[in-house]
Amino acid sequence: MNIYQLQYFVETVRCGSYARAAKNVFLSPSGILRAVGDLEKELGIKLVERSGRGVRPTSQGRILYEKALEVIDEVDDFRSLAKAVAAKPNIAHPISISICATPYRGIVLSQHVLDAVYKLCPKPSSSIYRDTSSTCLAALEEGVVQAAIVLGRVEKGWVSCSRLFSFCPQVAVSKSHPLALKKDVALSDLLDYPIARPYDLRYSFKVIAEALEKAGRGLLYEEVFPSEESHIDFMQRDKGVVFVAYDASLESIYPDASFLQPRDFGVMIPVCFVYDRENGGEEISSVKNRLVIASRFPHLKQR
């Protein structure tokens, strides 16, 4: 087994066709078919099956597809880190970048990483925008910005995506909330109370919803206006639960809140740097390399 076999298998599942997958990885359809077939023989498992004119993963293939994505991500992370360590800064022109923000639900990027962004992309020559993760990605797709920092990996052929770091969401409740009085909180405990809808519909909403459904049942989310007052009212009056990216600033915004980590909630949300692989250029790649180091080794002095 090698990383290329995993990549060809993932691309086949993603495209639903050997021919389209082959085009994306610059290989012949027969080469893709042979690579996936060799992987199936080695594992002793049927990974994909015919579906009309295309292919789809088997039930076992779907499980291994998710794991293959994780393995490929780790290899990509290793490559990105190796490039970041070896590369020298090469940023001579203004950069436009959008950064994901979760209003009143925590600062996803630490101040150290934000400082690195501002240092690499100094104003007023560069343009730095802050918005929801979905809007940041849309801005990149429309060519409004050259790069974006978003929640979750982006699986689009034209995108170069590198993980900066990952975090595990916590939940915020009022200190008078019944959950705040429990020593051990499980995901199933949350289902009896209103839950604020995550702002990031593209990724966070999906993974949190899947985790809650596995814990008990599907549920409807409450819309909470992005203001301090609305969140406080939701937690105190409605006994609501809010998923947050915990940081110290939340303690001052919500002094009457308790921040809990459900024991069976092991979801890690990756924060990724993305850009158009065809139009990124060396400067965007250099920004990515610097941010990879800044996010993972905050105490390391960069050149």
mmCIF file of C-alpha atoms in Angstrom:
data_model
loop_
_atom_site.group_PDB
_atom_site.id
_atom_site.type_symbol
_atom_site.label_atom_id
_atom_site.label_comp_id
_atom_site.label_asym_id
_atom_site.label_seq_id
_atom_site.Cartn_x
_atom_site.Cartn_y
_atom_site.Cartn_z
ATOM 1 C CA MET A 1 0.000 0.000 0.000
ATOM 2 C CA ASN A 2 1.228 3.504 -0.762
ATOM 3 C CA ILE A 3 -0.084 7.055 -0.496
ATOM 4 C CA TYR A 4 -0.806 7.229 -4.223
ATOM 5 C CA GLN A 5 -3.192 4.282 -4.040
ATOM 6 C CA LEU A 6 -5.081 6.034 -1.243
ATOM 7 C CA GLN A 7 -5.184 9.265 -3.245
ATOM 8 C CA TYR A 8 -6.520 7.465 -6.333
ATOM 9 C CA PHE A 9 -9.141 5.669 -4.245
ATOM 10 C CA VAL A 10 -10.253 8.945 -2.612
ATOM 11 C CA GLU A 11 -10.405 10.744 -5.956
ATOM 12 C CA THR A 12 -12.445 7.911 -7.489
ATOM 13 C CA VAL A 13 -14.997 8.104 -4.680
ATOM 14 C CA ARG A 14 -15.057 11.891 -4.849
ATOM 15 C CA CYS A 15 -15.626 11.935 -8.610
ATOM 16 C CA GLY A 16 -17.834 8.845 -8.853
ATOM 17 C CA SER A 17 -15.970 7.854 -11.990
ATOM 18 C CA TYR A 18 -12.619 6.307 -12.889
ATOM 19 C CA ALA A 19 -12.387 8.521 -15.975
ATOM 20 C CA ARG A 20 -12.977 11.804 -14.106
ATOM 21 C CA ALA A 21 -10.648 10.736 -11.307
ATOM 22 C CA ALA A 22 -7.948 9.856 -13.838
ATOM 23 C CA LYS A 23 -8.256 13.287 -15.453
ATOM 24 C CA ASN A 24 -7.819 15.030 -12.093
ATOM 25 C CA VAL A 25 -4.670 13.104 -11.154
ATOM 26 C CA PHE A 26 -3.221 13.011 -14.690
ATOM 27 C CA LEU A 27 -3.344 9.238 -15.003
ATOM 28 C CA SER A 28 -5.093 6.881 -17.415
ATOM 29 C CA PRO A 29 -8.454 5.369 -16.346
ATOM 30 C CA SER A 30 -6.896 1.921 -16.561
ATOM 31 C CA GLY A 31 -4.113 3.079 -14.237
ATOM 32 C CA ILE A 32 -6.656 4.298 -11.676
ATOM 33 C CA LEU A 33 -8.647 1.071 -11.981
ATOM 34 C CA ARG A 34 -5.520 -1.015 -11.498
ATOM 35 C CA ALA A 35 -4.361 1.011 -8.463
ATOM 36 C CA VAL A 36 -7.733 0.753 -6.730
ATOM 37 C CA GLY A 37 -7.954 -2.947 -7.630
ATOM 38 C CA ASP A 38 -4.504 -3.619 -6.152
ATOM 39 C CA LEU A 39 -5.535 -1.806 -2.975
ATOM 40 C CA GLU A 40 -8.683 -3.933 -2.736
ATOM 41 C CA LYS A 41 -6.662 -7.128 -3.155
ATOM 42 C CA GLU A 42 -4.196 -6.094 -0.453
ATOM 43 C CA LEU A 43 -6.974 -5.192 1.991
ATOM 44 C CA GLY A 44 -9.236 -8.094 1.056
ATOM 45 C CA ILE A 45 -12.183 -5.673 0.842
ATOM 46 C CA LYS A 46 -14.320 -4.425 -2.022
ATOM 47 C CA LEU A 47 -13.972 -0.631 -1.887
ATOM 48 C CA VAL A 48 -16.059 0.546 -4.844
ATOM 49 C CA GLU A 49 -18.852 -0.874 -6.967
ATOM 50 C CA ARG A 50 -20.539 -0.030 -10.225
ATOM 51 C CA SER A 51 -23.455 2.407 -10.084
ATOM 52 C CA GLY A 52 -25.003 3.200 -13.437
ATOM 53 C CA ARG A 53 -22.257 4.662 -15.593
ATOM 54 C CA GLY A 54 -20.073 5.468 -12.634
ATOM 55 C CA VAL A 55 -18.884 3.974 -9.375
ATOM 56 C CA ARG A 56 -19.701 4.482 -5.708
ATOM 57 C CA PRO A 57 -18.102 3.294 -2.475
ATOM 58 C CA THR A 58 -19.346 0.134 -0.809
ATOM 59 C CA SER A 59 -20.414 0.369 2.829
ATOM 60 C CA GLN A 60 -16.937 -0.765 3.841
ATOM 61 C CA GLY A 61 -15.385 1.546 1.267
ATOM 62 C CA ARG A 62 -17.212 4.541 2.728
ATOM 63 C CA ILE A 63 -15.697 3.874 6.159
ATOM 64 C CA LEU A 64 -12.193 3.473 4.745
ATOM 65 C CA TYR A 65 -12.678 6.544 2.528
ATOM 66 C CA GLU A 66 -13.014 8.714 5.644
ATOM 67 C CA LYS A 67 -9.877 7.166 7.135
ATOM 68 C CA ALA A 68 -7.982 7.562 3.855
ATOM 69 C CA LEU A 69 -8.821 11.277 3.924
ATOM 70 C CA GLU A 70 -7.268 11.533 7.385
ATOM 71 C CA VAL A 71 -4.098 9.729 6.265
ATOM 72 C CA ILE A 72 -3.751 11.932 3.174
ATOM 73 C CA ASP A 73 -4.292 15.019 5.322
ATOM 74 C CA GLU A 74 -1.498 13.949 7.651
ATOM 75 C CA VAL A 75 0.880 13.371 4.741
ATOM 76 C CA ASP A 76 -0.061 16.762 3.265
ATOM 77 C CA ASP A 77 0.495 18.353 6.666
ATOM 78 C CA PHE A 78 3.944 16.783 6.860
ATOM 79 C CA ARG A 79 4.844 18.101 3.416
ATOM 80 C CA SER A 80 3.526 21.579 4.243
ATOM 81 C CA LEU A 81 5.502 21.678 7.467
ATOM 82 C CA ALA A 82 8.680 20.534 5.716
ATOM 83 C CA LYS A 83 8.276 23.272 3.098
ATOM 84 C CA ALA A 84 7.507 25.850 5.761
ATOM 85 C CA VAL A 85 10.640 25.008 7.737
ATOM 86 C CA ALA A 86 12.859 25.200 4.656
ATOM 87 C CA ALA A 87 11.268 28.189 2.909
ATOM 88 C CA LYS A 88 12.357 31.807 3.186
ATOM 89 C CA PRO A 89 9.761 34.611 3.215
ATOM 90 C CA ASN A 90 9.083 35.948 -0.273
ATOM 91 C CA ILE A 91 6.297 38.522 0.029
ATOM 92 C CA ALA A 92 6.863 41.720 -1.922
ATOM 93 C CA HIS A 93 3.350 42.705 -2.999
ATOM 94 C CA PRO A 94 0.021 43.410 -1.235
ATOM 95 C CA ILE A 95 -2.024 40.361 -0.266
ATOM 96 C CA SER A 96 -5.800 40.045 0.132
ATOM 97 C CA ILE A 97 -6.964 37.413 2.605
ATOM 98 C CA SER A 98 -10.213 36.609 4.411
ATOM 99 C CA ILE A 99 -10.127 35.126 7.913
ATOM 100 C CA CYS A 100 -12.914 33.065 9.460
ATOM 101 C CA ALA A 101 -14.589 34.599 12.498
ATOM 102 C CA THR A 102 -17.251 33.286 14.861
ATOM 103 C CA PRO A 103 -18.932 36.382 16.336
ATOM 104 C CA TYR A 104 -19.508 36.054 20.088
ATOM 105 C CA ARG A 105 -18.511 32.390 19.969
ATOM 106 C CA GLY A 106 -14.767 32.579 20.446
ATOM 107 C CA ILE A 107 -11.693 33.591 18.500
ATOM 108 C CA VAL A 108 -10.744 30.672 16.273
ATOM 109 C CA LEU A 109 -7.298 32.077 15.494
ATOM 110 C CA SER A 110 -5.067 32.875 18.439
ATOM 111 C CA GLN A 111 -3.656 36.377 18.735
ATOM 112 C CA HIS A 112 -0.242 34.940 17.908
ATOM 113 C CA VAL A 113 -1.461 33.666 14.520
ATOM 114 C CA LEU A 114 -3.380 36.885 13.846
ATOM 115 C CA ASP A 115 -0.218 38.870 14.570
ATOM 116 C CA ALA A 116 1.620 36.683 12.064
ATOM 117 C CA VAL A 117 -1.050 37.442 9.430
ATOM 118 C CA TYR A 118 -0.796 41.191 10.008
ATOM 119 C CA LYS A 119 2.991 41.033 9.939
ATOM 120 C CA LEU A 120 3.012 39.135 6.651
ATOM 121 C CA CYS A 121 0.228 41.226 5.117
ATOM 122 C CA PRO A 122 0.716 44.743 6.534
ATOM 123 C CA LYS A 123 -1.993 47.344 6.061
ATOM 124 C CA PRO A 124 -2.839 49.550 4.243
ATOM 125 C CA SER A 125 -1.194 47.858 1.267
ATOM 126 C CA SER A 126 -2.824 44.491 2.002
ATOM 127 C CA SER A 127 -6.535 43.777 2.524
ATOM 128 C CA ILE A 128 -7.583 41.586 5.456
ATOM 129 C CA TYR A 129 -11.262 40.745 5.937
ATOM 130 C CA ARG A 130 -13.014 38.890 8.757
ATOM 131 C CA ASP A 131 -16.276 37.057 8.216
ATOM 132 C CA THR A 132 -17.932 33.683 8.658
ATOM 133 C CA SER A 133 -16.018 30.726 7.283
ATOM 134 C CA SER A 134 -18.561 30.115 4.501
ATOM 135 C CA THR A 135 -18.376 33.751 3.362
ATOM 136 C CA CYS A 136 -14.566 33.615 3.371
ATOM 137 C CA LEU A 137 -14.608 30.616 1.051
ATOM 138 C CA ALA A 138 -17.200 32.271 -1.210
ATOM 139 C CA ALA A 139 -14.969 35.352 -1.425
ATOM 140 C CA LEU A 140 -12.097 33.145 -2.565
ATOM 141 C CA GLU A 141 -14.258 31.403 -5.171
ATOM 142 C CA GLU A 142 -15.398 34.769 -6.552
ATOM 143 C CA GLY A 143 -11.852 36.095 -6.720
ATOM 144 C CA VAL A 144 -12.478 38.804 -4.120
ATOM 145 C CA VAL A 145 -9.477 37.587 -2.098
ATOM 146 C CA GLN A 146 -6.357 35.630 -2.936
ATOM 147 C CA ALA A 147 -6.519 33.313 0.070
ATOM 148 C CA ALA A 148 -8.759 32.415 2.991
ATOM 149 C CA ILE A 149 -8.529 30.822 6.423
ATOM 150 C CA VAL A 150 -11.615 28.638 6.895
ATOM 151 C CA LEU A 151 -13.077 25.941 9.121
ATOM 152 C CA GLY A 152 -12.811 22.439 7.687
ATOM 153 C CA ARG A 153 -10.912 21.022 4.756
ATOM 154 C CA VAL A 154 -11.977 22.144 1.292
ATOM 155 C CA GLU A 155 -12.272 19.322 -1.221
ATOM 156 C CA LYS A 156 -12.309 21.163 -4.528
ATOM 157 C CA GLY A 157 -9.981 20.383 -7.394
ATOM 158 C CA TRP A 158 -8.850 23.980 -7.884
ATOM 159 C CA VAL A 159 -8.080 24.579 -4.206
ATOM 160 C CA SER A 160 -4.806 24.054 -2.392
ATOM 161 C CA CYS A 161 -5.712 23.343 1.240
ATOM 162 C CA SER A 162 -3.328 23.095 4.208
ATOM 163 C CA ARG A 163 -4.340 22.514 7.817
ATOM 164 C CA LEU A 164 -2.969 25.101 10.236
ATOM 165 C CA PHE A 165 -4.266 23.459 13.417
ATOM 166 C CA SER A 166 -7.392 21.801 14.853
ATOM 167 C CA PHE A 167 -9.569 22.524 17.877
ATOM 168 C CA CYS A 168 -12.314 20.730 19.771
ATOM 169 C CA PRO A 169 -15.439 22.871 20.351
ATOM 170 C CA GLN A 170 -16.800 23.323 23.846
ATOM 171 C CA VAL A 171 -20.305 24.280 24.953
ATOM 172 C CA ALA A 172 -21.273 27.405 26.882
ATOM 173 C CA VAL A 173 -24.213 27.434 29.289
ATOM 174 C CA SER A 174 -25.359 29.725 32.069
ATOM 175 C CA LYS A 175 -23.873 28.979 35.501
ATOM 176 C CA SER A 176 -27.441 28.385 36.697
ATOM 177 C CA HIS A 177 -28.043 25.814 33.942
ATOM 178 C CA PRO A 178 -28.629 22.220 35.149
ATOM 179 C CA LEU A 179 -25.702 21.052 32.990
ATOM 180 C CA ALA A 180 -23.321 23.458 34.734
ATOM 181 C CA LEU A 181 -23.967 21.630 38.003
ATOM 182 C CA LYS A 182 -23.016 18.225 36.585
ATOM 183 C CA LYS A 183 -19.478 16.913 36.943
ATOM 184 C CA ASP A 184 -19.760 14.732 33.853
ATOM 185 C CA VAL A 185 -21.628 15.943 30.757
ATOM 186 C CA ALA A 186 -22.381 13.754 27.730
ATOM 187 C CA LEU A 187 -23.650 14.804 24.310
ATOM 188 C CA SER A 188 -26.976 13.119 25.001
ATOM 189 C CA ASP A 189 -27.438 15.511 27.949
ATOM 190 C CA LEU A 190 -27.537 18.443 25.522
ATOM 191 C CA LEU A 191 -30.530 17.110 23.601
ATOM 192 C CA ASP A 192 -33.035 18.208 26.250
ATOM 193 C CA TYR A 193 -32.174 21.884 25.778
ATOM 194 C CA PRO A 194 -32.256 24.436 22.933
ATOM 195 C CA ILE A 195 -29.007 24.458 20.921
ATOM 196 C CA ALA A 196 -27.835 27.515 19.007
ATOM 197 C CA ARG A 197 -27.197 26.821 15.328
ATOM 198 C CA PRO A 198 -23.489 26.969 14.457
ATOM 199 C CA TYR A 199 -22.685 29.924 12.196
ATOM 200 C CA ASP A 200 -20.519 27.838 9.889
ATOM 201 C CA LEU A 201 -23.034 25.849 7.821
ATOM 202 C CA ARG A 202 -20.468 24.383 5.424
ATOM 203 C CA TYR A 203 -18.480 22.357 7.957
ATOM 204 C CA SER A 204 -19.069 22.906 11.684
ATOM 205 C CA PHE A 205 -22.828 22.537 11.447
ATOM 206 C CA LYS A 206 -22.470 19.212 9.677
ATOM 207 C CA VAL A 207 -19.972 17.594 12.058
ATOM 208 C CA ILE A 208 -21.752 18.840 15.190
ATOM 209 C CA ALA A 209 -25.145 17.703 13.851
ATOM 210 C CA GLU A 210 -23.749 14.247 13.023
ATOM 211 C CA ALA A 211 -22.292 13.908 16.521
ATOM 212 C CA LEU A 212 -25.582 14.909 18.168
ATOM 213 C CA GLU A 213 -27.589 12.538 15.962
ATOM 214 C CA LYS A 214 -25.317 9.662 16.975
ATOM 215 C CA ALA A 215 -25.858 10.646 20.607
ATOM 216 C CA GLY A 216 -29.620 10.365 20.382
ATOM 217 C CA ARG A 217 -31.721 12.038 17.763
ATOM 218 C CA GLY A 218 -31.908 14.776 15.184
ATOM 219 C CA LEU A 219 -33.027 18.150 16.429
ATOM 220 C CA LEU A 220 -33.942 21.654 15.377
ATOM 221 C CA TYR A 221 -31.533 24.461 16.121
ATOM 222 C CA GLU A 222 -32.340 27.896 17.476
ATOM 223 C CA GLU A 223 -31.305 30.971 15.512
ATOM 224 C CA VAL A 224 -29.414 33.344 17.815
ATOM 225 C CA PHE A 225 -28.694 36.848 16.564
ATOM 226 C CA PRO A 226 -24.944 37.625 16.566
ATOM 227 C CA SER A 227 -24.897 39.995 19.520
ATOM 228 C CA GLU A 228 -23.708 39.745 23.101
ATOM 229 C CA GLU A 229 -27.182 40.480 24.479
ATOM 230 C CA SER A 230 -28.867 37.804 22.348
ATOM 231 C CA HIS A 231 -26.426 35.121 23.449
ATOM 232 C CA ILE A 232 -26.707 36.026 27.122
ATOM 233 C CA ASP A 233 -30.511 36.029 26.885
ATOM 234 C CA PHE A 234 -30.490 32.672 25.077
ATOM 235 C CA MET A 235 -28.285 31.038 27.725
ATOM 236 C CA GLN A 236 -30.012 32.558 30.757
ATOM 237 C CA ARG A 237 -33.685 32.803 29.845
ATOM 238 C CA ASP A 238 -33.975 29.863 27.431
ATOM 239 C CA LYS A 239 -31.471 27.580 29.155
ATOM 240 C CA GLY A 240 -29.765 27.379 25.780
ATOM 241 C CA VAL A 241 -26.530 25.647 24.805
ATOM 242 C CA VAL A 242 -23.971 27.326 22.527
ATOM 243 C CA PHE A 243 -21.050 25.567 20.845
ATOM 244 C CA VAL A 244 -17.950 27.776 21.031
ATOM 245 C CA ALA A 245 -14.273 27.860 20.114
ATOM 246 C CA TYR A 246 -13.113 28.534 23.639
ATOM 247 C CA ASP A 247 -10.702 31.360 24.325
ATOM 248 C CA ALA A 248 -10.106 33.569 27.348
ATOM 249 C CA SER A 249 -12.057 36.512 25.892
ATOM 250 C CA LEU A 250 -15.294 34.547 26.288
ATOM 251 C CA GLU A 251 -14.890 34.672 30.054
ATOM 252 C CA SER A 252 -15.192 38.471 29.999
ATOM 253 C CA ILE A 253 -18.013 38.522 27.433
ATOM 254 C CA TYR A 254 -20.054 35.945 29.356
ATOM 255 C CA PRO A 255 -19.034 36.189 33.040
ATOM 256 C CA ASP A 256 -22.137 34.183 34.010
ATOM 257 C CA ALA A 257 -21.272 31.281 31.691
ATOM 258 C CA SER A 258 -19.713 27.890 32.314
ATOM 259 C CA PHE A 259 -17.691 26.250 29.544
ATOM 260 C CA LEU A 260 -17.985 22.480 29.318
ATOM 261 C CA GLN A 261 -16.327 19.736 27.307
ATOM 262 C CA PRO A 262 -18.756 16.826 26.752
ATOM 263 C CA ARG A 263 -16.795 13.650 27.494
ATOM 264 C CA ASP A 264 -17.935 11.823 24.355
ATOM 265 C CA PHE A 265 -17.484 14.724 21.927
ATOM 266 C CA GLY A 266 -14.202 13.991 20.194
ATOM 267 C CA VAL A 267 -14.757 16.058 17.062
ATOM 268 C CA MET A 268 -11.717 18.075 16.018
ATOM 269 C CA ILE A 269 -12.416 20.925 13.612
ATOM 270 C CA PRO A 270 -9.462 21.739 11.340
ATOM 271 C CA VAL A 271 -8.629 25.359 10.567
ATOM 272 C CA CYS A 272 -7.214 25.508 7.049
ATOM 273 C CA PHE A 273 -5.413 27.929 4.755
ATOM 274 C CA VAL A 274 -6.820 27.718 1.227
ATOM 275 C CA TYR A 275 -6.040 29.369 -2.079
ATOM 276 C CA ASP A 276 -6.450 28.863 -5.826
ATOM 277 C CA ARG A 277 -3.643 26.484 -6.795
ATOM 278 C CA GLU A 278 -3.542 27.909 -10.335
ATOM 279 C CA ASN A 279 -3.350 31.594 -9.342
ATOM 280 C CA GLY A 280 -1.768 31.491 -5.899
ATOM 281 C CA GLY A 281 1.837 32.134 -6.774
ATOM 282 C CA GLU A 282 4.918 32.047 -4.572
ATOM 283 C CA GLU A 283 3.800 34.910 -2.328
ATOM 284 C CA ILE A 284 0.582 33.185 -1.223
ATOM 285 C CA SER A 285 2.523 29.960 -0.723
ATOM 286 C CA SER A 286 5.017 31.880 1.400
ATOM 287 C CA VAL A 287 2.205 33.286 3.575
ATOM 288 C CA LYS A 288 0.877 29.748 4.037
ATOM 289 C CA ASN A 289 4.291 28.434 5.046
ATOM 290 C CA ARG A 290 4.769 31.172 7.645
ATOM 291 C CA LEU A 291 1.298 30.607 9.115
ATOM 292 C CA VAL A 292 1.816 26.830 9.343
ATOM 293 C CA ILE A 293 4.825 27.441 11.577
ATOM 294 C CA ALA A 294 3.181 30.279 13.556
ATOM 295 C CA SER A 295 0.104 28.182 14.354
ATOM 296 C CA ARG A 296 1.959 25.026 15.406
ATOM 297 C CA PHE A 297 5.101 26.444 16.952
ATOM 298 C CA PRO A 298 4.035 29.761 18.546
ATOM 299 C CA HIS A 299 7.303 30.185 20.466
ATOM 300 C CA LEU A 300 9.553 29.591 17.473
ATOM 301 C CA LYS A 301 11.211 32.725 16.129
ATOM 302 C CA GLN A 302 10.857 32.821 12.351
ATOM 303 C CA ARG A 303 13.364 34.218 9.924
#
